[in-house]
Coordinates of C-alpha atoms and ligand atoms in Angstrom, one line a residue:
M1 CA 170.6 183.4 108.1
K2 CA 170.0 181.8 111.4
D3 CA 173.3 182.5 113.1
L4 CA 177.0 183.3 112.7
R5 CA 177.6 179.7 111.8
S6 CA 175.3 179.8 108.8
F7 CA 177.2 182.9 107.6
I8 CA 180.6 181.2 108.1
A9 CA 179.4 178.2 106.1
R10 CA 178.2 180.6 103.4
L11 CA 181.6 182.2 103.3
A12 CA 183.4 178.9 103.3
S13 CA 181.3 177.5 100.4
A14 CA 182.2 180.6 98.3
G15 CA 185.9 180.1 99.1
Q16 CA 185.8 183.3 101.1
L17 CA 186.9 181.9 104.5
R18 CA 190.3 180.6 105.6
R19 CA 190.6 178.4 108.7
V20 CA 193.9 179.1 110.4
T21 CA 195.2 176.3 112.5
A22 CA 198.7 177.8 113.2
E23 CA 198.9 179.2 116.7
V24 CA 198.4 183.0 116.7
S25 CA 198.4 185.7 119.4
A26 CA 195.3 187.9 120.2
N27 CA 197.9 190.5 121.1
L28 CA 198.6 192.5 117.9
E29 CA 199.2 189.4 115.7
I30 CA 195.6 188.7 114.6
G31 CA 195.2 192.5 114.1
E32 CA 198.2 192.6 111.7
I33 CA 196.9 189.6 109.8
A34 CA 193.4 191.1 109.5
S35 CA 194.8 194.4 108.2
R36 CA 196.7 192.6 105.5
L37 CA 193.8 190.5 104.5
V38 CA 191.3 193.4 104.0
A39 CA 193.9 195.5 102.2
S40 CA 194.6 192.8 99.7
G41 CA 190.9 191.8 99.2
G42 CA 191.6 188.5 100.9
P43 CA 189.2 186.1 102.6
A44 CA 187.7 186.2 106.1
A45 CA 189.7 184.2 108.6
L46 CA 188.7 181.9 111.4
F47 CA 191.6 181.5 113.9
E48 CA 191.2 178.2 115.5
N49 CA 194.3 178.2 117.7
V50 CA 194.6 181.4 119.6
A51 CA 197.3 181.3 122.2
G52 CA 195.9 180.9 125.7
H53 CA 192.3 180.5 124.6
Q54 CA 189.8 177.8 123.7
M55 CA 187.5 180.0 121.6
P56 CA 188.2 180.6 117.9
V57 CA 188.3 184.2 116.6
L58 CA 186.5 185.3 113.4
V59 CA 187.7 188.4 111.6
G60 CA 186.9 190.0 108.2
A61 CA 183.5 188.3 107.7
F62 CA 182.0 191.7 106.5
A63 CA 185.2 192.9 104.8
S64 CA 184.0 193.3 101.1
M65 CA 181.0 194.6 99.3
Q66 CA 180.1 191.0 98.3
R67 CA 180.5 189.6 101.8
M68 CA 178.5 192.5 103.2
A69 CA 175.6 191.7 100.8
W70 CA 175.7 188.1 101.8
A71 CA 175.6 189.1 105.4
L72 CA 172.3 191.0 104.7
G73 CA 170.9 187.9 103.0
G74 CA 171.3 188.9 99.4
D75 CA 173.9 189.1 96.6
D76 CA 174.1 192.8 95.8
L77 CA 173.7 195.8 98.2
D78 CA 171.7 197.9 95.7
A79 CA 169.2 195.1 95.1
I80 CA 168.9 194.7 98.9
A81 CA 168.3 198.4 99.2
S82 CA 165.5 198.5 96.6
D83 CA 163.9 195.5 98.1
L84 CA 164.0 197.1 101.5
G85 CA 162.5 200.3 100.0
A86 CA 159.7 198.2 98.6
R87 CA 159.0 196.4 101.8
L88 CA 159.0 199.7 103.7
R89 CA 156.8 201.0 100.9
L90 CA 158.9 204.1 100.8
P91 CA 157.2 206.9 98.8
A92 CA 158.8 207.6 95.4
A93 CA 161.4 210.4 95.4
D94 CA 159.1 212.6 93.4
A95 CA 156.0 211.9 95.6
G96 CA 154.2 214.8 97.1
L97 CA 154.7 215.9 100.7
I98 CA 151.3 214.6 101.8
E99 CA 152.1 211.1 100.5
K100 CA 155.5 211.2 102.3
L101 CA 153.9 212.2 105.6
K102 CA 151.3 209.5 105.2
A103 CA 154.1 207.0 104.8
A104 CA 155.7 207.8 108.2
P105 CA 153.4 205.7 110.5
R106 CA 153.7 202.8 108.0
L107 CA 157.5 202.8 108.5
L108 CA 157.2 202.3 112.2
K109 CA 155.1 199.1 112.1
V110 CA 156.0 196.8 109.3
A111 CA 154.0 193.6 109.7
G112 CA 155.8 190.6 111.1
A113 CA 159.1 192.4 111.6
A114 CA 159.0 192.9 115.4
P115 CA 161.2 190.5 117.4
K116 CA 159.6 187.6 119.3
T117 CA 160.6 186.0 122.6
V118 CA 161.5 182.4 122.9
R119 CA 162.2 180.4 126.1
S120 CA 165.8 179.5 125.5
G121 CA 168.5 179.5 122.9
P122 CA 172.0 178.3 122.2
C123 CA 173.6 181.5 123.6
R124 CA 172.7 180.1 127.0
E125 CA 174.4 176.7 126.6
V126 CA 177.1 177.8 129.1
I127 CA 176.3 180.2 131.8
H128 CA 178.8 182.0 134.1
T129 CA 177.5 184.4 136.7
D130 CA 179.7 184.6 139.9
D131 CA 182.6 183.0 137.9
A132 CA 182.1 185.3 134.8
D133 CA 185.5 186.3 133.5
L134 CA 186.1 188.4 130.4
E135 CA 189.7 187.2 130.3
H136 CA 188.4 183.9 129.1
L137 CA 187.3 185.5 125.8
P138 CA 190.0 186.0 123.1
I139 CA 189.6 189.8 123.0
L140 CA 192.1 191.5 120.7
T141 CA 194.6 194.2 121.4
C142 CA 194.9 195.6 117.9
W143 CA 197.6 198.4 117.9
P144 CA 200.8 198.9 119.8
G145 CA 199.6 202.1 121.4
D146 CA 196.2 200.8 122.5
G147 CA 195.2 201.1 126.1
G148 CA 194.4 197.4 126.3
P149 CA 192.1 194.8 124.6
F150 CA 188.8 196.1 123.1
I151 CA 185.6 194.3 122.2
T152 CA 184.9 195.8 118.7
L153 CA 182.0 194.0 117.2
G154 CA 179.4 193.9 120.0
Q155 CA 175.8 194.7 119.7
V156 CA 175.0 196.7 122.8
Y157 CA 171.4 196.3 124.0
T158 CA 169.9 199.1 126.2
T159 CA 166.5 200.4 127.0
D160 CA 164.8 203.7 127.7
P161 CA 163.8 203.5 131.4
A162 CA 160.4 205.4 130.9
S163 CA 159.1 203.7 127.7
G164 CA 161.1 200.5 127.9
S165 CA 161.9 200.9 124.2
R166 CA 165.0 199.1 123.0
N167 CA 168.2 200.3 121.4
V168 CA 171.0 198.3 119.8
G169 CA 174.2 200.2 119.0
M170 CA 177.8 199.1 118.3
Y171 CA 180.2 200.8 120.7
R172 CA 183.7 199.6 121.4
M173 CA 184.4 198.3 125.0
Q174 CA 187.8 198.3 126.6
V175 CA 188.5 195.5 129.0
F176 CA 189.6 197.0 132.3
G177 CA 189.5 193.8 134.3
P178 CA 187.8 190.4 134.5
R179 CA 184.4 192.0 135.1
R180 CA 184.8 195.7 134.1
L181 CA 184.3 197.2 130.6
G182 CA 184.6 200.8 129.4
M183 CA 181.5 201.9 127.5
H184 CA 182.6 204.1 124.6
W185 CA 179.2 205.4 123.3
H186 CA 179.5 208.8 121.8
R187 CA 177.3 211.4 123.6
D188 CA 174.9 211.7 120.7
H189 CA 174.3 208.0 120.2
D190 CA 171.2 206.3 121.6
G191 CA 173.1 204.1 124.1
A192 CA 174.5 207.3 125.7
R193 CA 171.0 208.8 125.7
N194 CA 169.5 205.8 127.4
F195 CA 172.3 205.8 130.0
R196 CA 171.7 209.5 130.8
A197 CA 168.0 208.8 131.2
W198 CA 168.7 206.0 133.8
A199 CA 171.4 208.2 135.5
E200 CA 168.9 211.0 135.9
R201 CA 166.7 208.6 137.9
G202 CA 169.8 207.7 140.0
E203 CA 169.6 204.1 138.7
A204 CA 172.2 201.9 137.2
M205 CA 171.3 200.9 133.6
P206 CA 171.0 197.2 132.8
V207 CA 173.0 196.3 129.6
A208 CA 173.5 193.2 127.5
V209 CA 176.2 192.8 124.8
A210 CA 175.6 190.2 122.2
L211 CA 178.3 188.8 119.8
G212 CA 177.3 187.0 116.7
G213 CA 173.9 185.7 115.7
D214 CA 172.5 186.4 112.3
P215 CA 175.0 188.8 110.7
V216 CA 172.1 191.2 110.0
L217 CA 172.1 191.9 113.7
T218 CA 175.7 193.1 113.6
Y219 CA 174.9 195.4 110.7
A220 CA 171.7 196.7 112.4
A221 CA 173.7 197.7 115.5
T222 CA 175.7 200.1 113.2
A223 CA 172.7 201.5 111.2
P224 CA 172.0 205.2 111.9
L225 CA 168.4 204.8 112.8
P226 CA 166.5 207.7 114.5
L227 CA 166.1 207.4 118.2
G228 CA 163.1 205.2 119.1
F229 CA 163.3 203.1 115.9
D230 CA 164.2 199.6 117.1
E231 CA 167.2 198.2 115.2
L232 CA 165.7 194.7 115.6
V233 CA 162.7 195.8 113.5
L234 CA 165.1 196.8 110.8
A235 CA 166.8 193.4 111.2
G236 CA 163.4 191.7 111.1
I237 CA 162.6 193.5 107.8
L238 CA 165.9 192.6 106.3
R239 CA 165.6 189.0 107.3
G240 CA 162.0 188.7 106.4
D241 CA 161.5 186.9 109.7
P242 CA 161.4 188.2 113.3
V243 CA 164.5 188.1 115.4
R244 CA 164.2 185.5 118.2
L245 CA 165.1 186.8 121.6
V246 CA 165.7 185.2 125.0
G247 CA 165.3 187.1 128.4
G248 CA 168.3 188.1 130.4
V249 CA 169.9 185.8 133.0
T250 CA 170.9 188.6 135.5
V251 CA 169.4 191.7 133.9
P252 CA 166.0 192.5 132.3
V253 CA 167.5 192.9 128.8
A254 CA 166.5 190.4 126.0
V255 CA 169.2 189.3 123.5
P256 CA 169.2 187.2 120.3
A257 CA 168.8 183.5 121.2
D258 CA 171.2 182.5 118.4
A259 CA 174.1 184.7 119.5
E260 CA 177.5 183.2 120.1
I261 CA 178.3 185.1 123.3
V262 CA 176.3 187.4 125.7
I263 CA 177.8 189.7 128.3
E264 CA 175.4 191.1 130.9
G265 CA 175.9 193.8 133.5
T266 CA 175.0 197.2 134.8
V267 CA 176.3 200.7 134.2
A268 CA 176.1 202.8 137.4
P269 CA 175.4 206.6 137.0
D270 CA 178.6 207.6 138.9
E271 CA 181.3 205.2 137.9
T272 CA 183.7 206.3 135.2
A273 CA 187.2 205.3 134.1
V274 CA 189.8 206.5 131.6
E275 CA 189.2 204.7 128.3
G276 CA 191.8 204.6 125.5
P277 CA 194.0 205.3 123.7
F278 CA 192.6 203.4 120.8
G279 CA 193.8 203.1 117.2
D280 CA 190.6 204.3 115.6
H281 CA 189.1 204.2 112.1
T282 CA 190.4 207.7 111.5
G283 CA 193.8 206.2 111.1
Y284 CA 195.0 207.9 114.4
Y285 CA 194.9 207.1 118.0
T286 CA 191.9 208.5 119.9
P287 CA 193.4 210.0 123.1
P288 CA 192.2 208.7 126.5
D289 CA 189.0 210.1 127.8
T290 CA 186.5 209.4 130.6
Y291 CA 183.6 207.0 130.0
P292 CA 181.1 205.0 132.0
V293 CA 181.9 201.5 133.3
M294 CA 179.9 198.3 132.9
R295 CA 180.1 195.9 135.8
V296 CA 179.7 192.4 134.4
T297 CA 177.1 190.2 136.1
A298 CA 177.1 187.3 133.6
V299 CA 178.8 185.8 130.5
T300 CA 176.9 183.2 128.6
H301 CA 177.9 181.4 125.4
R302 CA 177.4 178.5 123.1
A303 CA 179.3 175.3 124.1
D304 CA 181.6 175.8 121.1
A305 CA 181.3 179.6 120.8
I306 CA 183.2 181.6 118.2
Y307 CA 184.3 185.1 119.1
P308 CA 183.6 187.6 116.2
T309 CA 185.6 190.7 116.0
T310 CA 187.0 193.4 113.8
V311 CA 190.1 195.5 113.5
V312 CA 189.7 199.2 112.8
G313 CA 192.6 201.6 111.8
R314 CA 193.8 203.3 108.7
F315 CA 191.5 202.6 105.8
P316 CA 190.6 200.2 104.2
K317 CA 189.2 198.2 107.1
E318 CA 186.2 196.0 107.6
D319 CA 184.1 198.8 109.2
C320 CA 184.3 200.7 105.9
Y321 CA 182.1 198.0 104.3
L322 CA 179.6 198.2 107.2
A323 CA 179.4 201.9 106.3
K324 CA 179.1 201.1 102.6
A325 CA 176.0 199.0 103.4
T326 CA 174.5 202.0 105.2
E327 CA 175.4 204.2 102.2
R328 CA 173.5 201.9 99.9
L329 CA 170.5 201.0 102.2
F330 CA 169.9 204.6 103.2
L331 CA 170.2 206.2 99.7
P332 CA 166.5 205.5 98.9
V333 CA 165.6 207.1 102.3
I334 CA 167.7 210.2 101.5
R335 CA 166.0 210.5 98.1
T336 CA 162.6 210.7 99.7
V337 CA 163.8 213.9 101.4
V338 CA 166.2 215.2 98.8
P339 CA 164.7 213.9 95.6
E340 CA 167.3 215.3 93.1
V341 CA 170.0 213.1 94.7
V342 CA 170.9 210.3 92.2
D343 CA 173.9 208.6 93.8
L344 CA 176.1 209.0 96.8
N345 CA 179.6 207.8 97.6
L346 CA 181.1 208.0 101.1
P347 CA 184.6 207.0 99.9
L348 CA 186.5 204.6 102.1
F349 CA 189.3 207.2 102.5
G350 CA 186.7 209.6 103.9
V351 CA 186.1 207.4 106.9
F352 CA 182.4 207.9 107.2
H353 CA 182.3 211.7 107.8
N354 CA 185.3 213.3 106.1
W355 CA 184.1 213.2 102.5
A356 CA 180.9 212.7 100.6
F357 CA 180.5 212.8 96.8
V358 CA 176.9 213.2 95.7
S359 CA 175.4 213.4 92.2
I360 CA 172.2 215.2 91.4
R361 CA 169.7 215.7 88.7
K362 CA 170.1 219.4 88.4
T363 CA 167.1 221.4 87.1
H364 CA 167.6 224.9 88.5
P365 CA 170.3 227.4 89.5
W366 CA 172.1 227.0 92.8
Q367 CA 170.5 223.6 93.4
A368 CA 173.8 222.1 94.5
R369 CA 173.8 224.5 97.4
K370 CA 170.3 223.4 98.4
V371 CA 171.5 219.8 98.3
M372 CA 174.5 220.6 100.5
H373 CA 172.4 222.2 103.2
A374 CA 169.8 219.5 103.1
L375 CA 172.4 216.8 103.6
W376 CA 174.1 218.7 106.4
G377 CA 170.7 218.7 108.1
L378 CA 170.1 215.0 107.7
G379 CA 170.9 212.6 110.7
Q380 CA 174.6 211.5 110.9
M381 CA 175.2 213.2 107.5
A382 CA 175.4 216.4 109.5
C383 CA 178.9 215.6 110.4
T384 CA 180.1 215.5 106.8
K385 CA 183.2 217.7 106.5
F386 CA 183.9 218.0 102.8
L387 CA 180.9 217.6 100.4
V388 CA 181.2 217.6 96.6
V389 CA 178.2 217.9 94.4
V390 CA 178.4 216.7 90.8
D391 CA 175.9 216.1 87.9
E392 CA 174.1 212.8 87.5
T393 CA 176.3 211.8 84.6
V394 CA 179.3 211.6 86.9
N395 CA 180.3 208.3 88.5
V396 CA 180.6 209.3 92.1
H397 CA 182.3 206.0 92.9
D398 CA 185.3 207.0 90.8
A399 CA 187.2 209.6 93.0
E400 CA 189.5 210.5 90.2
E401 CA 186.5 211.4 88.0
V402 CA 185.0 213.5 90.8
L403 CA 188.3 215.4 91.2
W404 CA 188.5 215.9 87.5
R405 CA 185.0 217.5 87.6
V406 CA 185.9 219.6 90.6
G407 CA 188.9 220.9 88.7
A408 CA 186.9 221.5 85.5
E409 CA 183.5 222.7 86.7
A410 CA 184.1 224.6 89.9
D411 CA 185.4 228.1 90.5
P412 CA 187.3 228.3 93.8
Q413 CA 185.6 231.6 94.7
R414 CA 182.1 231.2 93.3
D415 CA 181.5 227.5 93.9
L416 CA 182.7 226.9 97.4
V417 CA 180.3 227.0 100.4
V418 CA 182.1 227.4 103.6
T419 CA 179.9 227.1 106.7
T420 CA 179.9 225.5 110.1
G421 CA 178.1 222.7 111.9
P422 CA 178.7 219.7 114.2
A423 CA 181.8 217.6 113.6
D424 CA 182.3 213.9 114.3
V425 CA 183.5 213.3 117.9
L426 CA 186.6 211.6 116.4
D427 CA 187.6 214.6 114.2
H428 CA 190.8 215.7 115.8
A429 CA 191.1 218.6 113.4
A430 CA 187.9 220.2 114.4
P431 CA 188.5 223.4 116.5
P432 CA 187.5 222.9 120.1
D433 CA 186.6 226.5 120.8
R434 CA 184.3 227.4 117.9
P435 CA 181.9 225.7 115.5
P436 CA 183.7 223.2 113.2
G437 CA 183.9 224.2 109.6
K438 CA 182.4 222.5 106.5
L439 CA 183.2 222.9 102.9
G440 CA 180.8 222.2 100.0
I441 CA 182.1 222.2 96.4
D442 CA 179.6 222.8 93.6
A443 CA 181.1 220.9 90.7
T444 CA 177.9 220.8 88.7
R445 CA 177.5 222.3 85.2
K446 CA 176.4 225.9 85.6
H447 CA 173.2 227.3 84.4
P448 CA 173.3 230.6 82.5
E449 CA 171.8 232.4 85.6
E450 CA 174.7 231.2 87.7
V451 CA 177.4 232.6 85.4
G452 CA 175.9 235.9 84.1
G453 CA 174.4 234.3 81.0
R454 CA 177.6 232.7 79.7
P455 CA 177.0 229.4 78.0
W456 CA 178.6 226.3 79.6
P457 CA 180.5 224.0 77.2
D458 CA 179.3 220.5 76.4
P459 CA 181.4 217.6 77.6
I460 CA 182.9 215.4 74.9
V461 CA 181.2 212.0 74.3
P462 CA 181.9 209.6 71.5
D463 CA 179.5 209.2 68.6
P464 CA 177.2 206.4 69.7
E465 CA 177.0 204.7 66.3
V466 CA 180.7 204.7 65.8
A467 CA 181.4 203.5 69.4
D468 CA 179.0 200.6 68.9
R469 CA 180.6 199.7 65.6
V470 CA 184.1 199.8 67.1
A471 CA 183.0 197.6 70.0
R472 CA 181.5 195.1 67.6
R473 CA 184.6 195.0 65.3
W474 CA 187.2 195.1 68.1
K475 CA 188.4 191.5 67.6
E476 CA 188.3 192.0 63.8
Y477 CA 190.9 194.8 64.1
G478 CA 193.1 192.2 65.8
F479 CA 192.9 193.5 69.4
D480 CA 192.2 191.3 72.4
D481 CA 189.2 191.9 74.7
H482 CA 191.5 193.1 77.6
E483 CA 193.0 195.7 75.3
T484 CA 189.7 197.7 75.1
Ligands
LIG501 C1 183.3 198.7 114.0 C2 182.5 199.9 114.5 C3 182.9 200.4 115.7 C4 182.1 201.5 116.3 N1 182.5 202.0 117.5 C5 181.8 203.0 118.0 C6 182.1 203.5 119.3 O1 183.0 203.1 120.0 N2 181.3 204.5 119.8 C7 180.2 204.9 119.2 O2 179.5 205.8 119.7 N3 179.9 204.5 117.9 C8 180.6 203.6 117.3 N4 180.3 203.1 116.1 C9 179.2 203.7 115.3 C10 177.8 203.4 115.8 O3 177.7 202.0 116.0 C11 176.7 203.9 114.9 O4 176.8 205.3 114.8 C12 175.3 203.5 115.3 O5 174.4 204.0 114.4 C13 175.0 204.0 116.7 O6 173.7 203.5 117.0 P1 172.7 204.3 118.0 O7 172.4 205.6 117.3 O8 171.5 203.4 118.2 O9 173.5 204.5 119.3 C14 181.0 202.0 115.5 C15 180.7 201.5 114.3 C16 181.4 200.4 113.8 C17 181.0 199.8 112.5
LIG502 MN1 169.4 203.6 117.7

């Protein structure tokens, strides 16, 4: 897709977009509507009449598995994931180590995926520099206890001062005033790393924030790529076409030409402000804390710009589906490192890090423990707090089935792995004075070696021939299809 408009048109043609012409407030009201829509599986909404603002507000564009797949240019996230794996020429899960190592350089330069620079683009139709004013944007205040309005769906473009390499990350930004933003990048995220690198030189970091453009860009900003891997290369691979960039107006940072809105500025090494509270995706308010401040030097936008945003809070919310896209897209990558992994569910209620359900093809004793430690050593999976391992026959996307297996297959003393490791910054239950805890539950069938030679009972499954016959004769018995 070329831009946000193409995506809006796609949603509209599928009956998945509602245009709201009634006047609504950016203060709490749109947030409440967005929460209800996502909870009920409702459509995305384009608010065309936001009190006190010219610009329409888009929410919920990514708020289902189907819309998320459309955002990435396909119909189904698993199909997109296997296509991506093929384009990256990921080695098969059972490939040897040498083949996997040989694949690494290939992953870094996929032909034709690097962004290209163009001279101008629609994001520069209107340019404000000295008269730039964030208060002209319909930025939402989402929850009653929030410290103010927050930009929640921005792609934050930064660079490493030494190599010039780009990073795109999604970090929320609190509006402190007409030209001041709080930069809530977690200390371990690449935007924070780039900021520290500029600060160590005593220099302010140039930053640009893009809103909109191809929806792939919004997703790419949330993708957990290793430091140094340009999110725009991932976007280029997913689109099958390079991202088009335009140079900065007031800072040397390029941004997508087809964005709706661009905010430029600098973040000085020594200026901080108290950010928050913010009603976060944990379902709780994150308390106020000190973060760097961006001084805005320009706001540019399309003549008829649309402001895209999202509302986070107690699940289910739109960001859960961005996380689901990562779960699907990165599963083939996880399998190149932990080949016995069959499927993975980061359930919506687990809010990214609290719960992971993983199924494995188990071939040897204590393998579930190996998988736990491997996942706890893998990128952002390191923050997983509760990790349940089940056999490949279990549908990890059915939480009730997973809990049934935990109850049936796990012994509370033998099968729990209690250990420590890093916690998500937002985990308010993590102890501040010692390493945060982690719990792994081995709910796989036990091999004789794991249980002193005792045989493990077989699960009950229907006779396949009879099941087939009953399915065929269902109507003949006088039952309706929905009664099966
Ligand atoms: C809606 C939404 C809001 C987010 N807000 C933040 C945030 O405020 N701070 C942060 O560090 N990460 C936030 N994230 C997560 C990061 O975008 C994500 O971890 C990303 O991989 C970071 O990229 P980076 O490693 O290049 O910095 C948010 C994600 C989503 C989907
Ligand atoms: Mn990154």
